[in-house]
Amino acid sequence: MAVMGGSSYTRGFHALGRGAFAYLSPPGTWGWSNCGLVIAERRALLVDTQFTVSLTRELLDAIEARFPGVEIATVVTTHANGDHCWGNQLLVDAEVIGSAACEHDMAEEVQPEQLAALSGPNAPDTPLGDYMRRHFGVFDFTDVRVTPPTRTFTGQLKVPLGDRVVELTEVGPAHTDGDVIVHVPDAGVLYAGDILFMGGHPIMWTGPIDNWIAACDRIRDTGANRIVPGHGPVTDPAGVETFRAYLEWVARRAEQAYAAGLPYWEAGAPSTIPQSYGGWGNPERLVITMAAAYRALGESTHGLMEVLAHAAAAEPHKAGR
Ligand SMILES: [Zn+2]
């Protein structure tokens, strides 16, 4: 994993140059997502909010403390997963931009009250209930009102910000239906949302994986050299290449295993992961990715709960966590 020098992986803001910042949320596991901030002439564009109202309030307080007087004019929602947009309700004065597919996806996603029920103290006493409690039980979803974009687009959109321009590109469906990447050309910075995970196995909810690989190529083609993933530390083009190679491996593994008649949860078992990705967290998420890859290869739809239950069962080293 390539980590940018001088930008350690600690909670809060990290300067990337020319008024561009990453707001990092270690450890980057389920729900701990990064945000971005671009500032020009006392106006700011925020990339994503946090998973809960209180975590988003913490983010906004940090912005006010570090950048007093700066007004958040625009919020970009990179995709519909709650850990990237369930704080949108606190940005009532900003324009919230997302892809049209993201807006649709936000209504279809697991809703906050459902996730609270699946991961709260009354979650079922099953391996899946235990998994959900351990990974999501620390988040408080009670006040979340899912707040969709106020402006949607397809393809590309250039957003003026003071004296500069920020470029949004829709690259989904890949991780989700409506994935958007955010490029700040005059800073050489790119916010990838969950098109990029660093240090942990990604989750492919929709695919197809070829689109996701193409999205990595689009990131490379921007020439940006500081790249902020949706989860994990800030990286560079070499980090993107490593991640792209992982997706290529998953694509080949899916094709071979599907042809051999292996069920997706065996095809995605953590024991099949090559040594080179052995240090990445949440290896059981490969089961979820493999289910999506199988659907693209023609297998009929799997229910979300079924897929999550297989992932939970595949999680290694559960004891003592
Ligand atoms: Zn995420």
mmCIF file of C-alpha atoms and ligand atoms in Angstrom:
data_model
loop_
_atom_site.group_PDB
_atom_site.id
_atom_site.type_symbol
_atom_site.label_atom_id
_atom_site.label_comp_id
_atom_site.label_asym_id
_atom_site.label_seq_id
_atom_site.Cartn_x
_atom_site.Cartn_y
_atom_site.Cartn_z
ATOM 1 C CA MET A 1 0.000 0.000 0.000
ATOM 2 C CA ALA A 2 1.395 3.371 -0.974
ATOM 3 C CA VAL A 3 0.887 6.057 1.632
ATOM 4 C CA MET A 4 1.752 9.654 0.813
ATOM 5 C CA GLY A 5 4.710 10.981 2.751
ATOM 6 C CA GLY A 6 3.847 13.564 5.361
ATOM 7 C CA SER A 7 0.204 12.571 5.441
ATOM 8 C CA SER A 8 -0.128 10.099 8.270
ATOM 9 C CA TYR A 9 -3.319 8.159 8.821
ATOM 10 C CA THR A 10 -4.876 10.032 11.726
ATOM 11 C CA ARG A 11 -8.397 11.292 12.281
ATOM 12 C CA GLY A 12 -9.125 14.750 10.917
ATOM 13 C CA PHE A 13 -7.835 17.088 8.214
ATOM 14 C CA HIS A 14 -4.704 16.540 6.153
ATOM 15 C CA ALA A 15 -3.537 19.237 3.730
ATOM 16 C CA LEU A 16 -3.003 18.064 0.148
ATOM 17 C CA GLY A 17 -1.934 21.447 -1.241
ATOM 18 C CA ARG A 18 -3.677 24.333 -3.014
ATOM 19 C CA GLY A 19 -6.637 24.473 -0.638
ATOM 20 C CA ALA A 20 -7.486 20.784 -0.954
ATOM 21 C CA PHE A 21 -7.794 18.610 2.153
ATOM 22 C CA ALA A 22 -8.616 15.048 3.118
ATOM 23 C CA TYR A 23 -10.660 14.386 6.262
ATOM 24 C CA LEU A 24 -9.586 10.885 7.279
ATOM 25 C CA SER A 25 -11.452 8.431 9.505
ATOM 26 C CA PRO A 26 -9.233 5.607 10.694
ATOM 27 C CA PRO A 27 -9.454 2.659 10.949
ATOM 28 C CA GLY A 28 -11.333 2.852 7.617
ATOM 29 C CA THR A 29 -13.311 -0.320 8.275
ATOM 30 C CA TRP A 30 -17.116 -0.601 7.836
ATOM 31 C CA GLY A 31 -18.666 2.860 8.196
ATOM 32 C CA TRP A 32 -15.423 4.806 8.845
ATOM 33 C CA SER A 33 -15.312 6.803 5.621
ATOM 34 C CA ASN A 34 -13.189 9.727 4.459
ATOM 35 C CA CYS A 35 -14.393 13.132 3.293
ATOM 36 C CA GLY A 36 -12.734 15.841 1.199
ATOM 37 C CA LEU A 37 -12.718 19.625 1.322
ATOM 38 C CA VAL A 38 -11.718 22.076 -1.410
ATOM 39 C CA ILE A 39 -11.555 25.772 -0.584
ATOM 40 C CA ALA A 40 -11.482 28.766 -2.919
ATOM 41 C CA GLU A 41 -12.181 32.392 -2.012
ATOM 42 C CA ARG A 42 -13.819 31.472 1.315
ATOM 43 C CA ARG A 43 -16.195 29.050 -0.347
ATOM 44 C CA ALA A 44 -15.854 25.315 0.068
ATOM 45 C CA LEU A 45 -16.882 22.138 -1.672
ATOM 46 C CA LEU A 46 -17.303 19.180 0.675
ATOM 47 C CA VAL A 47 -16.945 15.658 -0.673
ATOM 48 C CA ASP A 48 -19.303 13.374 1.291
ATOM 49 C CA THR A 49 -20.655 13.582 4.821
ATOM 50 C CA GLN A 50 -20.281 10.976 7.571
ATOM 51 C CA PHE A 51 -22.316 7.934 8.646
ATOM 52 C CA THR A 52 -24.240 9.608 11.471
ATOM 53 C CA VAL A 53 -25.474 13.022 12.513
ATOM 54 C CA SER A 54 -23.002 13.249 15.406
ATOM 55 C CA LEU A 55 -19.985 12.242 13.295
ATOM 56 C CA THR A 56 -21.017 14.810 10.673
ATOM 57 C CA ARG A 57 -21.413 17.457 13.373
ATOM 58 C CA GLU A 58 -17.866 16.623 14.480
ATOM 59 C CA LEU A 59 -16.713 17.099 10.863
ATOM 60 C CA LEU A 60 -18.504 20.463 10.538
ATOM 61 C CA ASP A 61 -17.074 21.636 13.890
ATOM 62 C CA ALA A 62 -13.601 20.697 12.669
ATOM 63 C CA ILE A 63 -14.176 22.707 9.480
ATOM 64 C CA GLU A 64 -15.331 25.745 11.463
ATOM 65 C CA ALA A 65 -12.377 25.518 13.849
ATOM 66 C CA ARG A 66 -9.746 25.132 11.155
ATOM 67 C CA PHE A 67 -11.294 27.289 8.407
ATOM 68 C CA PRO A 68 -13.282 30.006 10.193
ATOM 69 C CA GLY A 69 -15.594 32.020 7.951
ATOM 70 C CA VAL A 70 -15.518 29.512 5.105
ATOM 71 C CA GLU A 71 -18.963 28.720 3.762
ATOM 72 C CA ILE A 72 -19.762 25.234 2.442
ATOM 73 C CA ALA A 73 -21.456 26.058 -0.856
ATOM 74 C CA THR A 74 -21.531 22.570 -2.347
ATOM 75 C CA VAL A 75 -21.631 19.011 -1.108
ATOM 76 C CA VAL A 76 -20.828 16.190 -3.518
ATOM 77 C CA THR A 77 -22.310 12.829 -2.585
ATOM 78 C CA THR A 78 -20.049 10.239 -4.234
ATOM 79 C CA HIS A 79 -22.586 7.411 -3.819
ATOM 80 C CA ALA A 80 -25.604 6.291 -1.835
ATOM 81 C CA ASN A 81 -24.032 4.187 0.953
ATOM 82 C CA GLY A 82 -24.993 5.730 4.294
ATOM 83 C CA ASP A 83 -21.421 6.179 5.480
ATOM 84 C CA HIS A 84 -21.002 8.796 2.732
ATOM 85 C CA CYS A 85 -24.281 10.707 2.942
ATOM 86 C CA TRP A 86 -26.235 10.137 6.154
ATOM 87 C CA GLY A 87 -25.084 13.498 7.466
ATOM 88 C CA ASN A 88 -26.419 15.459 4.456
ATOM 89 C CA GLN A 89 -29.335 16.783 6.524
ATOM 90 C CA LEU A 90 -26.947 19.126 8.382
ATOM 91 C CA LEU A 91 -25.955 20.925 5.157
ATOM 92 C CA VAL A 92 -29.287 22.612 4.528
ATOM 93 C CA ASP A 93 -27.809 25.750 2.947
ATOM 94 C CA ALA A 94 -25.566 23.918 0.480
ATOM 95 C CA GLU A 95 -26.296 22.565 -2.947
ATOM 96 C CA VAL A 96 -25.958 18.758 -2.734
ATOM 97 C CA ILE A 97 -24.843 17.194 -6.003
ATOM 98 C CA GLY A 98 -24.940 13.507 -6.882
ATOM 99 C CA SER A 99 -25.526 11.338 -9.911
ATOM 100 C CA ALA A 100 -29.128 10.587 -10.872
ATOM 101 C CA ALA A 101 -28.399 6.908 -10.202
ATOM 102 C CA CYS A 102 -27.146 7.810 -6.723
ATOM 103 C CA GLU A 103 -30.369 9.660 -5.951
ATOM 104 C CA HIS A 104 -32.367 6.584 -6.975
ATOM 105 C CA ASP A 105 -30.042 4.314 -4.987
ATOM 106 C CA MET A 106 -30.460 6.381 -1.794
ATOM 107 C CA ALA A 107 -34.138 5.505 -1.692
ATOM 108 C CA GLU A 108 -33.421 1.805 -2.367
ATOM 109 C CA GLU A 109 -30.560 1.407 0.122
ATOM 110 C CA VAL A 110 -30.961 -0.159 3.551
ATOM 111 C CA GLN A 111 -32.481 2.693 5.583
ATOM 112 C CA PRO A 112 -31.093 3.969 8.929
ATOM 113 C CA GLU A 113 -33.848 2.414 11.040
ATOM 114 C CA GLN A 114 -33.331 -0.952 9.317
ATOM 115 C CA LEU A 115 -29.580 -0.813 9.887
ATOM 116 C CA ALA A 116 -30.182 0.173 13.536
ATOM 117 C CA ALA A 117 -32.422 -2.879 13.959
ATOM 118 C CA LEU A 118 -29.901 -5.180 12.247
ATOM 119 C CA SER A 119 -26.965 -3.999 14.374
ATOM 120 C CA GLY A 120 -28.504 -2.838 17.661
ATOM 121 C CA PRO A 121 -28.822 -4.693 20.973
ATOM 122 C CA ASN A 122 -31.899 -6.536 19.680
ATOM 123 C CA ALA A 123 -30.186 -7.846 16.544
ATOM 124 C CA PRO A 124 -30.831 -11.557 16.058
ATOM 125 C CA ASP A 125 -28.570 -13.946 17.951
ATOM 126 C CA THR A 126 -27.051 -15.396 14.782
ATOM 127 C CA PRO A 127 -23.575 -15.169 13.217
ATOM 128 C CA LEU A 128 -24.917 -12.366 10.995
ATOM 129 C CA GLY A 129 -26.466 -10.525 13.968
ATOM 130 C CA ASP A 130 -23.173 -10.862 15.823
ATOM 131 C CA TYR A 131 -21.254 -9.567 12.784
ATOM 132 C CA MET A 132 -23.556 -6.584 12.335
ATOM 133 C CA ARG A 133 -23.436 -5.700 16.041
ATOM 134 C CA ARG A 134 -19.645 -5.807 16.127
ATOM 135 C CA HIS A 135 -19.160 -3.728 12.978
ATOM 136 C CA PHE A 136 -22.120 -1.324 13.047
ATOM 137 C CA GLY A 137 -23.229 -1.335 16.700
ATOM 138 C CA VAL A 138 -20.971 1.628 17.557
ATOM 139 C CA PHE A 139 -22.892 3.969 15.241
ATOM 140 C CA ASP A 140 -26.029 5.787 16.381
ATOM 141 C CA PHE A 141 -28.501 6.137 13.506
ATOM 142 C CA THR A 142 -31.468 7.445 15.493
ATOM 143 C CA ASP A 143 -31.574 11.012 14.132
ATOM 144 C CA VAL A 144 -30.649 10.267 10.521
ATOM 145 C CA ARG A 145 -33.061 11.507 7.858
ATOM 146 C CA VAL A 146 -31.858 10.326 4.473
ATOM 147 C CA THR A 147 -31.402 13.543 2.469
ATOM 148 C CA PRO A 148 -30.977 13.115 -1.300
ATOM 149 C CA PRO A 149 -29.080 15.429 -3.646
ATOM 150 C CA THR A 150 -30.710 18.731 -4.563
ATOM 151 C CA ARG A 151 -29.081 18.559 -7.999
ATOM 152 C CA THR A 152 -28.365 15.466 -10.068
ATOM 153 C CA PHE A 153 -26.380 14.836 -13.236
ATOM 154 C CA THR A 154 -25.245 12.067 -15.548
ATOM 155 C CA GLY A 155 -21.833 11.763 -17.207
ATOM 156 C CA GLN A 156 -19.698 14.744 -16.246
ATOM 157 C CA LEU A 157 -20.244 18.026 -14.466
ATOM 158 C CA LYS A 158 -17.875 20.956 -13.951
ATOM 159 C CA VAL A 159 -18.596 22.786 -10.717
ATOM 160 C CA PRO A 160 -17.215 26.334 -10.365
ATOM 161 C CA LEU A 161 -15.810 27.116 -6.924
ATOM 162 C CA GLY A 162 -14.509 30.679 -6.521
ATOM 163 C CA ASP A 163 -11.694 31.043 -9.041
ATOM 164 C CA ARG A 164 -11.342 27.326 -9.719
ATOM 165 C CA VAL A 165 -13.263 24.409 -11.182
ATOM 166 C CA VAL A 166 -13.923 20.969 -9.707
ATOM 167 C CA GLU A 167 -14.755 18.143 -12.113
ATOM 168 C CA LEU A 168 -17.248 15.408 -11.255
ATOM 169 C CA THR A 169 -17.306 12.209 -13.293
ATOM 170 C CA GLU A 170 -19.863 9.444 -12.983
ATOM 171 C CA VAL A 171 -18.006 6.115 -13.213
ATOM 172 C CA GLY A 172 -20.702 3.746 -11.933
ATOM 173 C CA PRO A 173 -22.209 1.285 -11.854
ATOM 174 C CA ALA A 174 -19.211 -0.223 -10.086
ATOM 175 C CA HIS A 175 -19.099 -0.184 -6.263
ATOM 176 C CA THR A 176 -22.735 1.045 -6.384
ATOM 177 C CA ASP A 177 -25.062 2.234 -9.151
ATOM 178 C CA GLY A 178 -24.177 5.906 -9.002
ATOM 179 C CA ASP A 179 -20.454 6.220 -8.182
ATOM 180 C CA VAL A 180 -18.877 9.639 -8.796
ATOM 181 C CA ILE A 181 -15.213 10.654 -8.582
ATOM 182 C CA VAL A 182 -14.172 14.243 -7.846
ATOM 183 C CA HIS A 183 -11.102 15.731 -9.538
ATOM 184 C CA VAL A 184 -9.469 19.017 -8.581
ATOM 185 C CA PRO A 185 -7.188 19.556 -11.612
ATOM 186 C CA ASP A 186 -5.312 22.626 -10.374
ATOM 187 C CA ALA A 187 -4.336 20.773 -7.180
ATOM 188 C CA GLY A 188 -3.564 17.364 -8.687
ATOM 189 C CA VAL A 189 -5.999 15.878 -6.175
ATOM 190 C CA LEU A 190 -8.723 13.306 -6.721
ATOM 191 C CA TYR A 191 -11.383 12.124 -4.280
ATOM 192 C CA ALA A 192 -12.330 8.606 -5.326
ATOM 193 C CA GLY A 193 -15.165 7.807 -2.914
ATOM 194 C CA ASP A 194 -15.531 4.025 -2.622
ATOM 195 C CA ILE A 195 -14.054 3.455 -6.078
ATOM 196 C CA LEU A 196 -10.921 3.130 -3.988
ATOM 197 C CA PHE A 197 -10.312 1.330 -0.681
ATOM 198 C CA MET A 198 -6.825 1.364 0.830
ATOM 199 C CA GLY A 199 -5.753 -1.263 3.337
ATOM 200 C CA GLY A 200 -9.052 -3.136 3.288
ATOM 201 C CA HIS A 201 -10.942 -5.358 0.880
ATOM 202 C CA PRO A 202 -13.486 -3.366 -1.129
ATOM 203 C CA ILE A 203 -17.136 -4.330 -1.416
ATOM 204 C CA MET A 204 -18.735 -4.548 -4.823
ATOM 205 C CA TRP A 205 -22.473 -4.122 -4.306
ATOM 206 C CA THR A 206 -23.426 -3.907 -7.978
ATOM 207 C CA GLY A 207 -20.561 -4.087 -10.504
ATOM 208 C CA PRO A 208 -19.836 -5.048 -13.211
ATOM 209 C CA ILE A 209 -16.192 -5.331 -12.219
ATOM 210 C CA ASP A 210 -15.011 -4.270 -15.693
ATOM 211 C CA ASN A 211 -16.614 -0.879 -15.066
ATOM 212 C CA TRP A 212 -14.745 -0.623 -11.793
ATOM 213 C CA ILE A 213 -11.435 -1.469 -13.510
ATOM 214 C CA ALA A 214 -12.249 1.186 -16.140
ATOM 215 C CA ALA A 215 -12.909 3.655 -13.310
ATOM 216 C CA CYS A 216 -9.372 3.008 -11.998
ATOM 217 C CA ASP A 217 -8.071 3.814 -15.481
ATOM 218 C CA ARG A 218 -10.018 7.058 -15.464
ATOM 219 C CA ILE A 219 -8.450 7.992 -12.138
ATOM 220 C CA ARG A 220 -4.991 7.294 -13.601
ATOM 221 C CA ASP A 221 -5.795 9.289 -16.744
ATOM 222 C CA THR A 222 -6.569 12.441 -14.737
ATOM 223 C CA GLY A 223 -2.878 12.585 -13.789
ATOM 224 C CA ALA A 224 -3.792 13.362 -10.175
ATOM 225 C CA ASN A 225 -1.011 12.343 -7.814
ATOM 226 C CA ARG A 226 -2.724 12.650 -4.432
ATOM 227 C CA ILE A 227 -5.722 10.385 -4.296
ATOM 228 C CA VAL A 228 -8.149 10.132 -1.398
ATOM 229 C CA PRO A 229 -9.914 6.772 -1.106
ATOM 230 C CA GLY A 230 -13.346 6.334 0.471
ATOM 231 C CA HIS A 231 -11.672 4.304 3.218
ATOM 232 C CA GLY A 232 -8.040 4.200 4.303
ATOM 233 C CA PRO A 233 -5.042 6.523 3.990
ATOM 234 C CA VAL A 234 -4.308 8.966 1.157
ATOM 235 C CA THR A 235 -2.532 7.264 -1.729
ATOM 236 C CA ASP A 236 -0.928 7.912 -5.132
ATOM 237 C CA PRO A 237 -1.141 6.424 -8.656
ATOM 238 C CA ALA A 238 0.880 3.378 -7.536
ATOM 239 C CA GLY A 239 -1.741 2.667 -4.882
ATOM 240 C CA VAL A 240 -4.458 2.845 -7.538
ATOM 241 C CA GLU A 241 -2.512 0.373 -9.721
ATOM 242 C CA THR A 242 -2.269 -2.110 -6.827
ATOM 243 C CA PHE A 243 -5.995 -1.806 -6.253
ATOM 244 C CA ARG A 244 -6.708 -2.220 -9.964
ATOM 245 C CA ALA A 245 -4.600 -5.414 -10.023
ATOM 246 C CA TYR A 246 -6.708 -6.758 -7.144
ATOM 247 C CA LEU A 247 -9.890 -6.141 -9.174
ATOM 248 C CA GLU A 248 -8.310 -7.948 -12.140
ATOM 249 C CA TRP A 249 -7.531 -10.877 -9.863
ATOM 250 C CA VAL A 250 -11.135 -10.917 -8.559
ATOM 251 C CA ALA A 251 -12.489 -10.852 -12.131
ATOM 252 C CA ARG A 252 -10.356 -13.847 -13.163
ATOM 253 C CA ARG A 253 -11.114 -15.730 -9.952
ATOM 254 C CA ALA A 254 -14.872 -15.180 -10.462
ATOM 255 C CA GLU A 255 -14.790 -16.413 -14.052
ATOM 256 C CA GLN A 256 -12.819 -19.550 -13.218
ATOM 257 C CA ALA A 257 -14.796 -20.415 -10.092
ATOM 258 C CA TYR A 258 -18.156 -19.771 -11.746
ATOM 259 C CA ALA A 259 -17.165 -21.987 -14.697
ATOM 260 C CA ALA A 260 -16.085 -24.684 -12.238
ATOM 261 C CA GLY A 261 -19.494 -24.584 -10.531
ATOM 262 C CA LEU A 262 -18.206 -23.329 -7.162
ATOM 263 C CA PRO A 263 -20.737 -21.394 -5.047
ATOM 264 C CA TYR A 264 -19.870 -17.708 -4.659
ATOM 265 C CA TRP A 265 -19.111 -18.002 -0.948
ATOM 266 C CA GLU A 266 -16.469 -20.631 -1.667
ATOM 267 C CA ALA A 267 -15.103 -18.644 -4.610
ATOM 268 C CA GLY A 268 -14.717 -15.645 -2.279
ATOM 269 C CA ALA A 269 -13.471 -17.467 0.807
ATOM 270 C CA PRO A 270 -10.679 -15.508 2.562
ATOM 271 C CA SER A 271 -8.437 -18.611 2.324
ATOM 272 C CA THR A 272 -8.300 -18.106 -1.474
ATOM 273 C CA ILE A 273 -6.814 -14.595 -1.216
ATOM 274 C CA PRO A 274 -3.229 -14.322 -2.526
ATOM 275 C CA GLN A 275 -0.482 -13.407 -0.089
ATOM 276 C CA SER A 276 -0.035 -9.982 -1.681
ATOM 277 C CA TYR A 277 -3.479 -8.904 -0.377
ATOM 278 C CA GLY A 278 -3.147 -10.898 2.848
ATOM 279 C CA GLY A 279 -2.663 -7.820 5.013
ATOM 280 C CA TRP A 280 -5.870 -6.118 3.877
ATOM 281 C CA GLY A 281 -8.698 -5.893 6.405
ATOM 282 C CA ASN A 282 -12.189 -7.385 6.196
ATOM 283 C CA PRO A 283 -11.276 -10.260 3.821
ATOM 284 C CA GLU A 284 -14.778 -11.707 4.287
ATOM 285 C CA ARG A 285 -16.075 -8.840 2.117
ATOM 286 C CA LEU A 286 -14.691 -10.718 -0.886
ATOM 287 C CA VAL A 287 -17.736 -12.992 -0.495
ATOM 288 C CA ILE A 288 -20.027 -9.984 -1.138
ATOM 289 C CA THR A 289 -17.952 -8.885 -4.119
ATOM 290 C CA MET A 290 -17.957 -12.415 -5.513
ATOM 291 C CA ALA A 291 -21.768 -12.612 -5.280
ATOM 292 C CA ALA A 292 -22.002 -9.449 -7.405
ATOM 293 C CA ALA A 293 -19.420 -10.794 -9.863
ATOM 294 C CA TYR A 294 -21.446 -14.022 -10.178
ATOM 295 C CA ARG A 295 -24.618 -12.045 -10.925
ATOM 296 C CA ALA A 296 -22.788 -10.305 -13.767
ATOM 297 C CA LEU A 297 -21.770 -13.742 -15.062
ATOM 298 C CA GLY A 298 -25.399 -14.832 -15.169
ATOM 299 C CA GLU A 299 -26.225 -16.287 -11.761
ATOM 300 C CA SER A 300 -29.667 -15.257 -10.547
ATOM 301 C CA THR A 301 -30.022 -12.538 -7.905
ATOM 302 C CA HIS A 302 -28.990 -13.257 -4.332
ATOM 303 C CA GLY A 303 -30.813 -11.628 -1.430
ATOM 304 C CA LEU A 304 -28.710 -9.110 0.504
ATOM 305 C CA MET A 305 -29.241 -10.878 3.836
ATOM 306 C CA GLU A 306 -28.178 -14.209 2.357
ATOM 307 C CA VAL A 307 -24.976 -12.669 0.970
ATOM 308 C CA LEU A 308 -24.188 -10.864 4.234
ATOM 309 C CA ALA A 309 -24.764 -14.072 6.208
ATOM 310 C CA HIS A 310 -22.219 -15.903 4.043
ATOM 311 C CA ALA A 311 -19.748 -13.024 4.499
ATOM 312 C CA ALA A 312 -20.264 -13.064 8.287
ATOM 313 C CA ALA A 313 -19.649 -16.820 8.367
ATOM 314 C CA ALA A 314 -16.422 -16.340 6.400
ATOM 315 C CA GLU A 315 -14.940 -13.711 8.742
ATOM 316 C CA PRO A 316 -11.628 -14.964 10.139
ATOM 317 C CA HIS A 317 -10.364 -14.412 13.706
ATOM 318 C CA LYS A 318 -13.688 -13.460 15.242
ATOM 319 C CA ALA A 319 -12.683 -14.352 18.780
ATOM 320 C CA GLY A 320 -11.820 -11.562 21.160
ATOM 321 C CA ARG A 321 -13.115 -8.683 19.020
HETATM 322 ZN ZN ZN B 1 -17.937 3.640 2.232
#
